[in-house]
Amino acid sequence: MTRDDRPDRAAGGGRDGQGTPVGRRVVLGMLAAGAAGVATAPLLQRAYDSALGAAAQKDPTGLSGLLPGGGGFRYYSVTGSVPEKDAHHYRLTVDGLVRHRAGYSLADLRRMPQTRLVRDVQCVTGWRVPGTPFEGVRLSALLDAAGVRPEARAVRFTCFDGAYSESLTLEQARRDDVLVALRMQDRPLAHAHGGPVRLYVAPMYFYKSAKWLSGITVTEQVEPGYWEDRGYDVDAWVGRSNGRDDAPTT
């Protein structure tokens, strides 16, 4: 036995190297504390998420966006505040180059067939949250229901924050891994995460997954979104765009 392998008597607290016996009450107390921690952790996490999300909504400096949120996410919006929409006030419109304009309530979307995807989420700034579940309606289902006209080539997305927008080609929008998401991490999509409904584009950098989705407009060509107007790539495939070499999320 080398010196580094020998038991440290001082660490054990007893002169014979066996350590001080731990009483039954202490053990039971430790187990109870551990169980309480497991039980309360989700509640504490949700409270933290809610407080941090509220702070980010009112933070003109953007510094709160540097703090990690629930599950490793960071809160960020491009406006000073975003109004909240509940099930009674939320509405998603589908229009543009379609045969049938449509409007969906949150209840309408929940009644449609749901698809669950589990992928890594990759931000173009470098952070990644592995194995994140998203669940919602495939965007292709809404496009099919609207009846896309032959001259259509792209889809534009607008948000009820009043500022953010995004676009995909029609081919990209019809992928099976592009959702109008209602749930994230197996619970309803929180406001701070873009709820009650957001876009989720699994194979692209996360700025393509527009929060607070309110409008889907079918167009003749791709219209650059909020971040594309500020220099980001329109085609934002993870690991193949924006000068980055991140591992793909698919």
PDB file of C-alpha atoms in Angstrom:
ATOM      1  CA  MET A   1       0.000   0.000   0.000  1.00  0.00           C
ATOM      2  CA  THR A   2       1.444   3.360  -0.964  1.00  0.00           C
ATOM      3  CA  ARG A   3       1.153   6.455   1.147  1.00  0.00           C
ATOM      4  CA  ASP A   4      -1.701   7.791  -0.990  1.00  0.00           C
ATOM      5  CA  ASP A   5      -3.624   4.526  -0.541  1.00  0.00           C
ATOM      6  CA  ARG A   6      -3.551   4.449   3.253  1.00  0.00           C
ATOM      7  CA  PRO A   7      -6.593   5.487   5.277  1.00  0.00           C
ATOM      8  CA  ASP A   8      -6.351   8.977   6.739  1.00  0.00           C
ATOM      9  CA  ARG A   9      -7.124   8.767  10.467  1.00  0.00           C
ATOM     10  CA  ALA A  10      -7.773  12.450  10.780  1.00  0.00           C
ATOM     11  CA  ALA A  11     -10.342  12.300   8.034  1.00  0.00           C
ATOM     12  CA  GLY A  12     -12.116   9.453   9.794  1.00  0.00           C
ATOM     13  CA  GLY A  13     -12.268  11.288  13.097  1.00  0.00           C
ATOM     14  CA  GLY A  14     -11.222   8.264  15.220  1.00  0.00           C
ATOM     15  CA  ARG A  15      -7.778   7.322  16.557  1.00  0.00           C
ATOM     16  CA  ASP A  16      -8.032   3.674  15.548  1.00  0.00           C
ATOM     17  CA  GLY A  17      -8.535   4.453  11.846  1.00  0.00           C
ATOM     18  CA  GLN A  18     -12.079   3.078  11.884  1.00  0.00           C
ATOM     19  CA  GLY A  19     -13.817   6.442  12.039  1.00  0.00           C
ATOM     20  CA  THR A  20     -16.572   7.584  14.362  1.00  0.00           C
ATOM     21  CA  PRO A  21     -19.706   5.409  14.145  1.00  0.00           C
ATOM     22  CA  VAL A  22     -22.677   7.176  12.508  1.00  0.00           C
ATOM     23  CA  GLY A  23     -25.810   6.983  14.623  1.00  0.00           C
ATOM     24  CA  ARG A  24     -29.094   5.511  13.356  1.00  0.00           C
ATOM     25  CA  ARG A  25     -30.861   8.853  13.774  1.00  0.00           C
ATOM     26  CA  VAL A  26     -28.238  10.583  11.665  1.00  0.00           C
ATOM     27  CA  VAL A  27     -28.627   8.030   8.868  1.00  0.00           C
ATOM     28  CA  LEU A  28     -32.410   8.309   8.945  1.00  0.00           C
ATOM     29  CA  GLY A  29     -32.143  12.069   8.937  1.00  0.00           C
ATOM     30  CA  MET A  30     -29.859  12.018   5.922  1.00  0.00           C
ATOM     31  CA  LEU A  31     -32.229   9.711   4.040  1.00  0.00           C
ATOM     32  CA  ALA A  32     -35.200  11.941   4.856  1.00  0.00           C
ATOM     33  CA  ALA A  33     -33.338  15.026   3.707  1.00  0.00           C
ATOM     34  CA  GLY A  34     -32.388  13.296   0.472  1.00  0.00           C
ATOM     35  CA  ALA A  35     -35.968  12.241  -0.186  1.00  0.00           C
ATOM     36  CA  ALA A  36     -37.213  15.751   0.521  1.00  0.00           C
ATOM     37  CA  GLY A  37     -34.643  17.126  -1.898  1.00  0.00           C
ATOM     38  CA  VAL A  38     -35.787  14.775  -4.641  1.00  0.00           C
ATOM     39  CA  ALA A  39     -39.427  15.685  -4.013  1.00  0.00           C
ATOM     40  CA  THR A  40     -38.905  19.442  -3.927  1.00  0.00           C
ATOM     41  CA  ALA A  41     -36.284  19.782  -6.664  1.00  0.00           C
ATOM     42  CA  PRO A  42     -38.819  20.008  -9.528  1.00  0.00           C
ATOM     43  CA  LEU A  43     -40.807  22.644  -7.629  1.00  0.00           C
ATOM     44  CA  LEU A  44     -37.689  24.672  -6.908  1.00  0.00           C
ATOM     45  CA  GLN A  45     -36.537  24.356 -10.523  1.00  0.00           C
ATOM     46  CA  ARG A  46     -39.898  25.570 -11.843  1.00  0.00           C
ATOM     47  CA  ALA A  47     -39.838  28.494  -9.425  1.00  0.00           C
ATOM     48  CA  TYR A  48     -36.307  29.359 -10.553  1.00  0.00           C
ATOM     49  CA  ASP A  49     -37.284  29.069 -14.212  1.00  0.00           C
ATOM     50  CA  SER A  50     -40.304  31.314 -13.690  1.00  0.00           C
ATOM     51  CA  ALA A  51     -38.336  33.964 -11.792  1.00  0.00           C
ATOM     52  CA  LEU A  52     -35.501  33.967 -14.298  1.00  0.00           C
ATOM     53  CA  GLY A  53     -37.885  34.120 -17.228  1.00  0.00           C
ATOM     54  CA  ALA A  54     -39.687  37.091 -15.683  1.00  0.00           C
ATOM     55  CA  ALA A  55     -36.381  38.849 -15.051  1.00  0.00           C
ATOM     56  CA  ALA A  56     -35.276  38.279 -18.641  1.00  0.00           C
ATOM     57  CA  GLN A  57     -38.511  39.817 -19.898  1.00  0.00           C
ATOM     58  CA  LYS A  58     -37.744  43.076 -18.063  1.00  0.00           C
ATOM     59  CA  ASP A  59     -33.967  43.178 -18.458  1.00  0.00           C
ATOM     60  CA  PRO A  60     -32.914  45.827 -21.014  1.00  0.00           C
ATOM     61  CA  THR A  61     -29.231  44.855 -20.652  1.00  0.00           C
ATOM     62  CA  GLY A  62     -29.672  41.273 -21.851  1.00  0.00           C
ATOM     63  CA  LEU A  63     -27.351  40.073 -19.071  1.00  0.00           C
ATOM     64  CA  SER A  64     -29.999  37.743 -17.669  1.00  0.00           C
ATOM     65  CA  GLY A  65     -29.738  35.833 -20.934  1.00  0.00           C
ATOM     66  CA  LEU A  66     -26.283  34.688 -19.826  1.00  0.00           C
ATOM     67  CA  LEU A  67     -27.744  32.760 -16.899  1.00  0.00           C
ATOM     68  CA  PRO A  68     -28.630  29.091 -17.408  1.00  0.00           C
ATOM     69  CA  GLY A  69     -32.325  28.336 -17.235  1.00  0.00           C
ATOM     70  CA  GLY A  70     -34.157  25.049 -16.775  1.00  0.00           C
ATOM     71  CA  GLY A  71     -32.345  22.082 -18.241  1.00  0.00           C
ATOM     72  CA  GLY A  72     -29.367  24.159 -19.342  1.00  0.00           C
ATOM     73  CA  PHE A  73     -31.323  26.591 -21.515  1.00  0.00           C
ATOM     74  CA  ARG A  74     -30.749  30.334 -21.510  1.00  0.00           C
ATOM     75  CA  TYR A  75     -33.575  32.837 -21.607  1.00  0.00           C
ATOM     76  CA  TYR A  76     -33.534  35.391 -24.378  1.00  0.00           C
ATOM     77  CA  SER A  77     -35.900  37.634 -26.274  1.00  0.00           C
ATOM     78  CA  VAL A  78     -35.244  40.430 -28.757  1.00  0.00           C
ATOM     79  CA  THR A  79     -37.805  42.734 -27.143  1.00  0.00           C
ATOM     80  CA  GLY A  80     -38.037  44.286 -23.703  1.00  0.00           C
ATOM     81  CA  SER A  81     -41.126  42.251 -22.818  1.00  0.00           C
ATOM     82  CA  VAL A  82     -43.451  39.698 -24.373  1.00  0.00           C
ATOM     83  CA  PRO A  83     -47.174  39.473 -23.578  1.00  0.00           C
ATOM     84  CA  GLU A  84     -48.363  36.136 -22.279  1.00  0.00           C
ATOM     85  CA  LYS A  85     -51.040  34.173 -24.132  1.00  0.00           C
ATOM     86  CA  ASP A  86     -53.146  31.528 -22.437  1.00  0.00           C
ATOM     87  CA  ALA A  87     -55.451  28.916 -23.934  1.00  0.00           C
ATOM     88  CA  HIS A  88     -58.293  31.432 -24.161  1.00  0.00           C
ATOM     89  CA  HIS A  89     -56.325  34.127 -26.002  1.00  0.00           C
ATOM     90  CA  TYR A  90     -53.863  32.207 -28.169  1.00  0.00           C
ATOM     91  CA  ARG A  91     -54.445  32.009 -31.937  1.00  0.00           C
ATOM     92  CA  LEU A  92     -52.245  30.665 -34.738  1.00  0.00           C
ATOM     93  CA  THR A  93     -53.049  31.789 -38.284  1.00  0.00           C
ATOM     94  CA  VAL A  94     -52.081  30.041 -41.529  1.00  0.00           C
ATOM     95  CA  ASP A  95     -52.346  32.198 -44.644  1.00  0.00           C
ATOM     96  CA  GLY A  96     -50.540  33.444 -47.744  1.00  0.00           C
ATOM     97  CA  LEU A  97     -50.344  31.231 -50.838  1.00  0.00           C
ATOM     98  CA  VAL A  98     -52.864  28.682 -49.601  1.00  0.00           C
ATOM     99  CA  ARG A  99     -56.323  27.628 -50.743  1.00  0.00           C
ATOM    100  CA  HIS A 100     -57.787  27.642 -47.245  1.00  0.00           C
ATOM    101  CA  ARG A 101     -56.796  30.259 -44.694  1.00  0.00           C
ATOM    102  CA  ALA A 102     -57.044  28.851 -41.188  1.00  0.00           C
ATOM    103  CA  GLY A 103     -56.935  29.870 -37.549  1.00  0.00           C
ATOM    104  CA  TYR A 104     -56.124  27.467 -34.730  1.00  0.00           C
ATOM    105  CA  SER A 105     -56.725  27.774 -31.023  1.00  0.00           C
ATOM    106  CA  LEU A 106     -54.490  25.975 -28.564  1.00  0.00           C
ATOM    107  CA  ALA A 107     -57.240  23.398 -28.069  1.00  0.00           C
ATOM    108  CA  ASP A 108     -57.411  22.826 -31.835  1.00  0.00           C
ATOM    109  CA  LEU A 109     -53.684  22.115 -31.996  1.00  0.00           C
ATOM    110  CA  ARG A 110     -53.822  19.786 -28.996  1.00  0.00           C
ATOM    111  CA  ARG A 111     -56.531  17.695 -30.682  1.00  0.00           C
ATOM    112  CA  MET A 112     -54.352  17.061 -33.727  1.00  0.00           C
ATOM    113  CA  PRO A 113     -51.967  14.061 -33.958  1.00  0.00           C
ATOM    114  CA  GLN A 114     -48.834  14.776 -31.929  1.00  0.00           C
ATOM    115  CA  THR A 115     -45.246  13.865 -32.793  1.00  0.00           C
ATOM    116  CA  ARG A 116     -42.511  13.561 -30.148  1.00  0.00           C
ATOM    117  CA  LEU A 117     -38.859  14.148 -31.043  1.00  0.00           C
ATOM    118  CA  VAL A 118     -35.810  13.845 -28.797  1.00  0.00           C
ATOM    119  CA  ARG A 119     -32.795  15.700 -30.182  1.00  0.00           C
ATOM    120  CA  ASP A 120     -29.908  17.815 -28.966  1.00  0.00           C
ATOM    121  CA  VAL A 121     -30.607  21.533 -29.055  1.00  0.00           C
ATOM    122  CA  GLN A 122     -27.670  23.540 -30.420  1.00  0.00           C
ATOM    123  CA  CYS A 123     -27.383  27.323 -30.152  1.00  0.00           C
ATOM    124  CA  VAL A 124     -25.225  29.151 -32.664  1.00  0.00           C
ATOM    125  CA  THR A 125     -23.427  30.811 -29.738  1.00  0.00           C
ATOM    126  CA  GLY A 126     -22.052  27.423 -28.726  1.00  0.00           C
ATOM    127  CA  TRP A 127     -24.144  25.960 -25.913  1.00  0.00           C
ATOM    128  CA  ARG A 128     -25.932  22.645 -26.374  1.00  0.00           C
ATOM    129  CA  VAL A 129     -28.658  20.866 -24.391  1.00  0.00           C
ATOM    130  CA  PRO A 130     -28.559  17.137 -25.176  1.00  0.00           C
ATOM    131  CA  GLY A 131     -31.562  14.835 -25.528  1.00  0.00           C
ATOM    132  CA  THR A 132     -34.315  17.448 -25.300  1.00  0.00           C
ATOM    133  CA  PRO A 133     -37.879  16.195 -25.950  1.00  0.00           C
ATOM    134  CA  PHE A 134     -40.216  18.368 -28.030  1.00  0.00           C
ATOM    135  CA  GLU A 135     -43.777  17.415 -28.903  1.00  0.00           C
ATOM    136  CA  GLY A 136     -46.326  18.958 -31.214  1.00  0.00           C
ATOM    137  CA  VAL A 137     -47.996  18.995 -34.615  1.00  0.00           C
ATOM    138  CA  ARG A 138     -45.906  18.454 -37.710  1.00  0.00           C
ATOM    139  CA  LEU A 139     -45.770  21.676 -39.697  1.00  0.00           C
ATOM    140  CA  SER A 140     -46.397  19.659 -42.850  1.00  0.00           C
ATOM    141  CA  ALA A 141     -49.829  18.664 -41.496  1.00  0.00           C
ATOM    142  CA  LEU A 142     -50.886  22.306 -41.177  1.00  0.00           C
ATOM    143  CA  LEU A 143     -49.564  23.074 -44.662  1.00  0.00           C
ATOM    144  CA  ASP A 144     -51.439  20.125 -46.141  1.00  0.00           C
ATOM    145  CA  ALA A 145     -54.649  21.177 -44.414  1.00  0.00           C
ATOM    146  CA  ALA A 146     -54.280  24.686 -45.841  1.00  0.00           C
ATOM    147  CA  GLY A 147     -53.638  23.472 -49.391  1.00  0.00           C
ATOM    148  CA  VAL A 148     -50.376  25.050 -50.553  1.00  0.00           C
ATOM    149  CA  ARG A 149     -50.643  26.662 -53.987  1.00  0.00           C
ATOM    150  CA  PRO A 150     -48.273  25.578 -56.806  1.00  0.00           C
ATOM    151  CA  GLU A 151     -46.325  28.848 -56.927  1.00  0.00           C
ATOM    152  CA  ALA A 152     -45.337  28.617 -53.248  1.00  0.00           C
ATOM    153  CA  ARG A 153     -41.660  28.092 -52.424  1.00  0.00           C
ATOM    154  CA  ALA A 154     -41.216  29.095 -48.780  1.00  0.00           C
ATOM    155  CA  VAL A 155     -42.861  29.650 -45.404  1.00  0.00           C
ATOM    156  CA  ARG A 156     -42.521  32.720 -43.179  1.00  0.00           C
ATOM    157  CA  PHE A 157     -43.129  32.642 -39.411  1.00  0.00           C
ATOM    158  CA  THR A 158     -44.125  35.590 -37.248  1.00  0.00           C
ATOM    159  CA  CYS A 159     -44.354  35.850 -33.467  1.00  0.00           C
ATOM    160  CA  PHE A 160     -46.553  37.646 -30.965  1.00  0.00           C
ATOM    161  CA  ASP A 161     -43.567  39.430 -29.424  1.00  0.00           C
ATOM    162  CA  GLY A 162     -44.085  41.790 -32.373  1.00  0.00           C
ATOM    163  CA  ALA A 163     -40.476  41.599 -33.620  1.00  0.00           C
ATOM    164  CA  TYR A 164     -39.176  38.113 -34.306  1.00  0.00           C
ATOM    165  CA  SER A 165     -39.566  36.329 -37.625  1.00  0.00           C
ATOM    166  CA  GLU A 166     -38.118  33.320 -39.408  1.00  0.00           C
ATOM    167  CA  SER A 167     -38.358  31.509 -42.749  1.00  0.00           C
ATOM    168  CA  LEU A 168     -37.829  28.066 -44.237  1.00  0.00           C
ATOM    169  CA  THR A 169     -37.983  26.791 -47.773  1.00  0.00           C
ATOM    170  CA  LEU A 170     -41.106  24.752 -48.447  1.00  0.00           C
ATOM    171  CA  GLU A 171     -38.989  21.616 -48.707  1.00  0.00           C
ATOM    172  CA  GLN A 172     -37.428  22.285 -45.295  1.00  0.00           C
ATOM    173  CA  ALA A 173     -40.815  23.080 -43.754  1.00  0.00           C
ATOM    174  CA  ARG A 174     -42.222  19.732 -44.876  1.00  0.00           C
ATOM    175  CA  ARG A 175     -39.539  17.699 -43.081  1.00  0.00           C
ATOM    176  CA  ASP A 176     -40.766  15.214 -40.465  1.00  0.00           C
ATOM    177  CA  ASP A 177     -38.511  16.820 -37.839  1.00  0.00           C
ATOM    178  CA  VAL A 178     -40.076  20.292 -38.035  1.00  0.00           C
ATOM    179  CA  LEU A 179     -42.841  20.824 -35.477  1.00  0.00           C
ATOM    180  CA  VAL A 180     -45.304  23.399 -34.276  1.00  0.00           C
ATOM    181  CA  ALA A 181     -44.382  22.525 -30.709  1.00  0.00           C
ATOM    182  CA  LEU A 182     -46.726  22.562 -27.719  1.00  0.00           C
ATOM    183  CA  ARG A 183     -44.552  20.697 -25.208  1.00  0.00           C
ATOM    184  CA  MET A 184     -40.902  20.723 -24.233  1.00  0.00           C
ATOM    185  CA  GLN A 185     -39.127  18.427 -21.758  1.00  0.00           C
ATOM    186  CA  ASP A 186     -42.412  16.508 -21.379  1.00  0.00           C
ATOM    187  CA  ARG A 187     -44.473  19.390 -20.039  1.00  0.00           C
ATOM    188  CA  PRO A 188     -46.479  22.205 -21.623  1.00  0.00           C
ATOM    189  CA  LEU A 189     -44.295  24.826 -23.245  1.00  0.00           C
ATOM    190  CA  ALA A 190     -43.653  27.597 -20.709  1.00  0.00           C
ATOM    191  CA  HIS A 191     -43.921  31.242 -21.709  1.00  0.00           C
ATOM    192  CA  ALA A 192     -40.210  31.814 -21.139  1.00  0.00           C
ATOM    193  CA  HIS A 193     -39.461  29.002 -23.593  1.00  0.00           C
ATOM    194  CA  GLY A 194     -41.719  30.494 -26.269  1.00  0.00           C
ATOM    195  CA  GLY A 195     -45.061  29.080 -25.171  1.00  0.00           C
ATOM    196  CA  PRO A 196     -47.760  28.281 -25.518  1.00  0.00           C
ATOM    197  CA  VAL A 197     -46.619  27.426 -29.085  1.00  0.00           C
ATOM    198  CA  ARG A 198     -43.257  27.723 -30.816  1.00  0.00           C
ATOM    199  CA  LEU A 199     -41.597  26.443 -33.950  1.00  0.00           C
ATOM    200  CA  TYR A 200     -39.083  23.613 -33.546  1.00  0.00           C
ATOM    201  CA  VAL A 201     -36.656  22.924 -36.402  1.00  0.00           C
ATOM    202  CA  ALA A 202     -34.647  19.977 -35.074  1.00  0.00           C
ATOM    203  CA  PRO A 203     -31.707  19.882 -37.534  1.00  0.00           C
ATOM    204  CA  MET A 204     -30.989  23.628 -37.512  1.00  0.00           C
ATOM    205  CA  TYR A 205     -29.467  26.066 -35.038  1.00  0.00           C
ATOM    206  CA  PHE A 206     -31.973  27.081 -32.391  1.00  0.00           C
ATOM    207  CA  TYR A 207     -32.578  30.609 -33.688  1.00  0.00           C
ATOM    208  CA  LYS A 208     -34.654  28.998 -36.459  1.00  0.00           C
ATOM    209  CA  SER A 209     -37.054  27.610 -33.817  1.00  0.00           C
ATOM    210  CA  ALA A 210     -39.022  30.820 -33.382  1.00  0.00           C
ATOM    211  CA  LYS A 211     -40.598  31.430 -29.977  1.00  0.00           C
ATOM    212  CA  TRP A 212     -44.160  32.708 -29.367  1.00  0.00           C
ATOM    213  CA  LEU A 213     -45.365  31.569 -32.788  1.00  0.00           C
ATOM    214  CA  SER A 214     -48.469  33.375 -34.031  1.00  0.00           C
ATOM    215  CA  GLY A 215     -48.395  33.301 -37.832  1.00  0.00           C
ATOM    216  CA  ILE A 216     -47.472  30.900 -40.638  1.00  0.00           C
ATOM    217  CA  THR A 217     -47.497  32.534 -44.071  1.00  0.00           C
ATOM    218  CA  VAL A 218     -46.763  30.623 -47.269  1.00  0.00           C
ATOM    219  CA  THR A 219     -44.722  32.792 -49.664  1.00  0.00           C
ATOM    220  CA  GLU A 220     -43.126  32.781 -53.128  1.00  0.00           C
ATOM    221  CA  GLN A 221     -39.589  32.992 -51.764  1.00  0.00           C
ATOM    222  CA  VAL A 222     -37.617  32.872 -48.543  1.00  0.00           C
ATOM    223  CA  GLU A 223     -37.766  36.137 -46.622  1.00  0.00           C
ATOM    224  CA  PRO A 224     -34.789  36.537 -44.252  1.00  0.00           C
ATOM    225  CA  GLY A 225     -35.782  36.525 -40.601  1.00  0.00           C
ATOM    226  CA  TYR A 226     -34.734  38.637 -37.628  1.00  0.00           C
ATOM    227  CA  TRP A 227     -31.249  37.161 -37.203  1.00  0.00           C
ATOM    228  CA  GLU A 228     -30.628  36.680 -40.916  1.00  0.00           C
ATOM    229  CA  ASP A 229     -31.037  40.432 -41.304  1.00  0.00           C
ATOM    230  CA  ARG A 230     -28.212  40.698 -38.770  1.00  0.00           C
ATOM    231  CA  GLY A 231     -25.782  38.383 -40.527  1.00  0.00           C
ATOM    232  CA  TYR A 232     -26.805  34.837 -39.598  1.00  0.00           C
ATOM    233  CA  ASP A 233     -27.198  32.201 -42.319  1.00  0.00           C
ATOM    234  CA  VAL A 234     -30.652  31.617 -43.790  1.00  0.00           C
ATOM    235  CA  ASP A 235     -29.894  27.907 -44.139  1.00  0.00           C
ATOM    236  CA  ALA A 236     -28.868  27.108 -40.575  1.00  0.00           C
ATOM    237  CA  TRP A 237     -27.999  23.400 -40.591  1.00  0.00           C
ATOM    238  CA  VAL A 238     -26.101  22.527 -37.432  1.00  0.00           C
ATOM    239  CA  GLY A 239     -22.443  21.960 -38.269  1.00  0.00           C
ATOM    240  CA  ARG A 240     -22.773  23.180 -41.847  1.00  0.00           C
ATOM    241  CA  SER A 241     -23.481  26.896 -41.447  1.00  0.00           C
ATOM    242  CA  ASN A 242     -22.522  30.095 -39.654  1.00  0.00           C
ATOM    243  CA  GLY A 243     -18.839  29.139 -39.797  1.00  0.00           C
ATOM    244  CA  ARG A 244     -19.250  26.525 -37.053  1.00  0.00           C
ATOM    245  CA  ASP A 245     -18.319  22.845 -36.936  1.00  0.00           C
ATOM    246  CA  ASP A 246     -20.706  21.556 -34.260  1.00  0.00           C
ATOM    247  CA  ALA A 247     -21.825  17.950 -34.440  1.00  0.00           C
ATOM    248  CA  PRO A 248     -25.201  17.618 -36.223  1.00  0.00           C
ATOM    249  CA  THR A 249     -28.296  17.350 -34.039  1.00  0.00           C
ATOM    250  CA  THR A 250     -29.979  14.715 -36.228  1.00  0.00           C
TER     251      THR A 250
END
